[in-house]
Amino acid sequence: MLNYSVDADGIATLEWDYPGKSQNILNTASLDAYFTACAKAVADPAVKGILVCSAKKDFIAGGDLEMLLKADNAKEFHAGIVKSHHAMRALEKCGKPVAVALGGSALGGGLEVALGCHYRVAADNSKARYGFPEVTLGLLPGAGGTQRTPRLVGVMACAQMLTEGKRLKVSEAAKMGLINAVVPAGEERAAAKKWLLEQIAAGQPVLQPWDKKGYKIPGGGPSNPGIAQMMMAGNAMLREKTYNNYPAPKHIFSCLYEGLATDIDSGLAIEARYFTNLALSKVAKSMIRSLFFGMQDANKLSSRPAGVPEQKFTKIGMLGAGMMGAGIAMSTSTAGIEVVLLDTTQEAAEKGKAYAVAQWAKMVSKGRMTADAAAALAARIHPTADYAKLDGCELVIEAVFEKREIKADVTKKTEAVIAANAIFASNTSTLPITGLAEASVRPANFIGLHFFSPAEKMPLVEIIMGKATSDETLARSMDYVKAIGKTPIVVNDSRGFYTSRVFGTYVSEGMALLQEGVAPALIDKAGLMSGMPVGPLSLADEVAIDLIYKVAAQTKIDLGSAYVPRASDAVASLMVEKLKRLGRKSSAGFYDYPTDGPKHLWPGLAEHFPVKAEQPSVESIIERLIMVQSVETVRCLEENVLRAPIDADIGAILGWGYPPFRGGPLGTLHSLGIKQAVADCDRLAATNGPRFATPKRLREMAEKGEKFFPV
Ligand code: NAD
């Protein structure tokens, strides 16, 4: 855990070395070991100076999130934090010089341990990052980070870093004053020791700046008018951006404002209370579960079928060089894989490549990529109209027009060329995979790889298993998704799969509210206040109202009498058939899109959807917009469309921007408690209709006391 040694110069070395992990992490055990070693070094008269360092390439990666996820006793948790604060204070006030040698990254609690030392020397390591990512998981730096950082570098310099979780390079951290010296990699321990020996030789007790007489916060404290104004503006901007859904950045501002108005010990006491409040909050637990553990498992391909050797991809085929094809080709080439980009004509294929080249040229012009790197990426994309060029592709993905016949045709032509074990994937957004696989002579190798637009940027791929898709095809497809740096979720075949189906309920509910006479501005504002990135009516305009209309029409044809009409159907019909308002693409939808100004709600809406005198509360609208997604998600689980609860939450956050503070559509129910969720669904179904009807699965879970997630 922690290696302790004392050398002939009286320097005690405290070397962090967390067993069995590639990174050092902070938890009760590792902190106990550290503080015990600190106390030993402080008490030993033979020890004149203390050198803190790491046996691993990085210093400390941060707090133990598993421990934080499980923490449920506020009193115990708070006591543990206060104990750490006292131990760190004892070290910095011990009088002996304490230096830390940072070979690599120091993040979160790791940086806080470093700030608890008098002097920080870092290796000139381009991979190292320094910062406080806590806020991105609903937390705050609770080991003194909100107090020592501003006292060291000033509030102005660090407020953004603390409230946004920005990670700094070593040069940036040094410039800000977080690091005292940067030395060539490998020399950091020697440099730290040199400083210690100088302090010992000087013979004066070494103190932190804030423990020295006459100390003043660099740039001033909260009573300074400039700082006060920045805090007010920062708080207002935060509220505008987050609608108070994220308590962490707000609490960080409070720690700065309240903590800096007093001495460091009182400031730490203030931080400990806010940290305890956050660490035990549902928001932090939801974010840690989905954004950290869920994402980590998905990216590690934890659900990949076992026993299939990992597939390395060298060449893939991309059918259709349109918007999606070009984007997927970009991501694939970026991963070092050759791409044969095929369209109906050479010109059409070239056009797709030209899109990719233009995107990379933009990055070159912004200094984010070198011209050579851009040229190498472009050289891996081979536009063609000739199917023979697909020979040797380990995987071919089609993103041609959304028409069954065209997709069947390209499947047949491709399978005539590619190897028997190659995978054929469809990027269809609406057509069931099992039906498309009927055109394939090897349906076991046929799978859905559903990308999101813009494909070169969006991080999620929804992998869809057809009835005949083999586990081997799934495993190898997951290898491809990982290779191109995207996150996969795996679902079983069904209409709309998972993401389009559930995302559609949000848009549809917004349209239902409009139909009921709710003011459109209130509907879209409630959408934003719920944490969704865009209001449902705006979103309908972006997606295109005629697309919503066409998908509903096709579903009606396919399902016949089994089709359950949705409230949005009537709204979409009116908008498309009668009013010819198709959405943003026709500059006319629920909004008007003037060429010379910002979009605004179409005044004609009032005539077709009269606003009723009594409006529902914004909370009740938010509840409907959020719960409608949760109920549909449970149905997806019940119908075995979803294979695992966590896939639902990750797919929602990455696929359609579901608010991370809720954890995901299932995270929302988990936070409510399943019993409460059942009661809420029953109430909503009684007032708004069967789309809110409590799924059987949820009721059974409530009866049996089951949960979607252990914590
Ligand atoms: P698009 O119209 O931009 O591109 C389609 C491309 O396919 C065109 O370049 C066209 O020339 C080409 N094409 C048509 N028939 C062909 C054939 N027989 N052989 C080779 N190329 C052919 O469409 P898009 O938005 O890129 O969508 C493509 C597919 O991806 C569709 O199935 C769509 O449902 C799906 N998808 C789209 C989105 C999205 O947001 N646009 C998201 C996910 C999935």
PDB file of C-alpha atoms and ligand atoms in Angstrom, residues 319-325 342-344 348 387 398-403 406-407 409-410 413 426-431 450-453, ligand 1:
ATOM      1  CA  LEU A 319     -21.941   0.981 -48.523  1.00  0.00           C
ATOM      2  CA  GLY A 320     -23.495   4.393 -49.061  1.00  0.00           C
ATOM      3  CA  ALA A 321     -21.307   7.487 -48.893  1.00  0.00           C
ATOM      4  CA  GLY A 322     -24.061   9.770 -47.582  1.00  0.00           C
ATOM      5  CA  MET A 323     -24.198  11.513 -44.259  1.00  0.00           C
ATOM      6  CA  MET A 324     -23.864   8.345 -42.156  1.00  0.00           C
ATOM      7  CA  GLY A 325     -21.512   6.454 -44.465  1.00  0.00           C
ATOM      8  CA  LEU A 342     -18.904   2.430 -52.040  1.00  0.00           C
ATOM      9  CA  ASP A 343     -21.804   4.330 -53.596  1.00  0.00           C
ATOM     10  CA  THR A 344     -23.854   4.008 -56.767  1.00  0.00           C
ATOM     11  CA  ALA A 348     -21.147   9.904 -55.158  1.00  0.00           C
ATOM     12  CA  TYR A 387     -18.266  -4.224 -55.500  1.00  0.00           C
ATOM     13  CA  GLU A 398     -24.481  -0.613 -45.200  1.00  0.00           C
ATOM     14  CA  ALA A 399     -25.859   2.919 -44.816  1.00  0.00           C
ATOM     15  CA  VAL A 400     -27.757   3.189 -48.098  1.00  0.00           C
ATOM     16  CA  PHE A 401     -31.290   4.579 -48.432  1.00  0.00           C
ATOM     17  CA  GLU A 402     -33.802   3.315 -45.867  1.00  0.00           C
ATOM     18  CA  LYS A 403     -35.579   1.007 -48.342  1.00  0.00           C
ATOM     19  CA  ILE A 406     -32.210  -1.422 -51.876  1.00  0.00           C
ATOM     20  CA  LYS A 407     -30.776  -2.893 -48.690  1.00  0.00           C
ATOM     21  CA  ASP A 409     -29.850  -5.681 -53.253  1.00  0.00           C
ATOM     22  CA  VAL A 410     -26.632  -4.363 -51.694  1.00  0.00           C
ATOM     23  CA  LYS A 413     -24.033  -7.988 -54.173  1.00  0.00           C
ATOM     24  CA  SER A 426     -26.886  -2.674 -41.368  1.00  0.00           C
ATOM     25  CA  ASN A 427     -27.040   0.873 -40.012  1.00  0.00           C
ATOM     26  CA  THR A 428     -30.803   0.986 -40.517  1.00  0.00           C
ATOM     27  CA  SER A 429     -32.615   3.198 -38.061  1.00  0.00           C
ATOM     28  CA  THR A 430     -36.067   1.671 -38.383  1.00  0.00           C
ATOM     29  CA  LEU A 431     -36.129  -1.638 -40.273  1.00  0.00           C
ATOM     30  CA  HIS A 450     -26.880   1.506 -35.410  1.00  0.00           C
ATOM     31  CA  PHE A 451     -24.768   4.670 -35.380  1.00  0.00           C
ATOM     32  CA  PHE A 452     -26.017   8.104 -34.386  1.00  0.00           C
ATOM     33  CA  SER A 453     -25.688  11.307 -36.344  1.00  0.00           C
TER      34      SER A 453
HETATM   35  P1  NAD B   1     -28.097   9.650 -47.117  1.00  0.00           P
HETATM   36  O1  NAD B   1     -29.227   9.851 -48.033  1.00  0.00           O
HETATM   37  O2  NAD B   1     -27.301  10.809 -46.653  1.00  0.00           O
HETATM   38  O3  NAD B   1     -27.067   8.619 -47.774  1.00  0.00           O
HETATM   39  C1  NAD B   1     -27.426   7.445 -48.407  1.00  0.00           C
HETATM   40  C2  NAD B   1     -26.358   7.145 -49.432  1.00  0.00           C
HETATM   41  O4  NAD B   1     -26.594   5.839 -49.947  1.00  0.00           O
HETATM   42  C3  NAD B   1     -26.388   8.100 -50.634  1.00  0.00           C
HETATM   43  O5  NAD B   1     -25.081   8.600 -50.849  1.00  0.00           O
HETATM   44  C4  NAD B   1     -26.831   7.215 -51.769  1.00  0.00           C
HETATM   45  O6  NAD B   1     -26.274   7.583 -53.025  1.00  0.00           O
HETATM   46  C5  NAD B   1     -26.331   5.868 -51.315  1.00  0.00           C
HETATM   47  N1  NAD B   1     -27.016   4.750 -51.956  1.00  0.00           N
HETATM   48  C6  NAD B   1     -28.317   4.635 -52.241  1.00  0.00           C
HETATM   49  N2  NAD B   1     -28.546   3.447 -52.861  1.00  0.00           N
HETATM   50  C7  NAD B   1     -27.365   2.838 -52.963  1.00  0.00           C
HETATM   51  C8  NAD B   1     -26.958   1.608 -53.484  1.00  0.00           C
HETATM   52  N3  NAD B   1     -27.827   0.786 -54.064  1.00  0.00           N
HETATM   53  N4  NAD B   1     -25.669   1.271 -53.422  1.00  0.00           N
HETATM   54  C9  NAD B   1     -24.783   2.105 -52.849  1.00  0.00           C
HETATM   55  N5  NAD B   1     -25.103   3.302 -52.326  1.00  0.00           N
HETATM   56  C10 NAD B   1     -26.388   3.652 -52.378  1.00  0.00           C
HETATM   57  O7  NAD B   1     -28.672   8.834 -45.877  1.00  0.00           O
HETATM   58  P2  NAD B   1     -28.093   8.690 -44.401  1.00  0.00           P
HETATM   59  O8  NAD B   1     -28.699   9.716 -43.551  1.00  0.00           O
HETATM   60  O9  NAD B   1     -26.624   8.571 -44.462  1.00  0.00           O
HETATM   61  O10 NAD B   1     -28.739   7.303 -43.952  1.00  0.00           O
HETATM   62  C11 NAD B   1     -28.292   6.082 -44.439  1.00  0.00           C
HETATM   63  C12 NAD B   1     -28.814   4.963 -43.583  1.00  0.00           C
HETATM   64  O11 NAD B   1     -28.445   5.191 -42.227  1.00  0.00           O
HETATM   65  C13 NAD B   1     -30.312   4.785 -43.579  1.00  0.00           C
HETATM   66  O12 NAD B   1     -30.599   3.415 -43.486  1.00  0.00           O
HETATM   67  C14 NAD B   1     -30.745   5.508 -42.333  1.00  0.00           C
HETATM   68  O13 NAD B   1     -31.959   5.034 -41.825  1.00  0.00           O
HETATM   69  C15 NAD B   1     -29.613   5.164 -41.412  1.00  0.00           C
HETATM   70  N6  NAD B   1     -29.422   6.098 -40.288  1.00  0.00           N
HETATM   71  C16 NAD B   1     -29.523   7.424 -40.484  1.00  0.00           C
HETATM   72  C17 NAD B   1     -29.336   8.289 -39.416  1.00  0.00           C
HETATM   73  C18 NAD B   1     -29.424   9.779 -39.600  1.00  0.00           C
HETATM   74  O14 NAD B   1     -29.544  10.495 -38.607  1.00  0.00           O
HETATM   75  N7  NAD B   1     -29.334  10.289 -40.813  1.00  0.00           N
HETATM   76  C19 NAD B   1     -29.036   7.768 -38.146  1.00  0.00           C
HETATM   77  C20 NAD B   1     -28.912   6.389 -37.985  1.00  0.00           C
HETATM   78  C21 NAD B   1     -29.112   5.567 -39.067  1.00  0.00           C
END
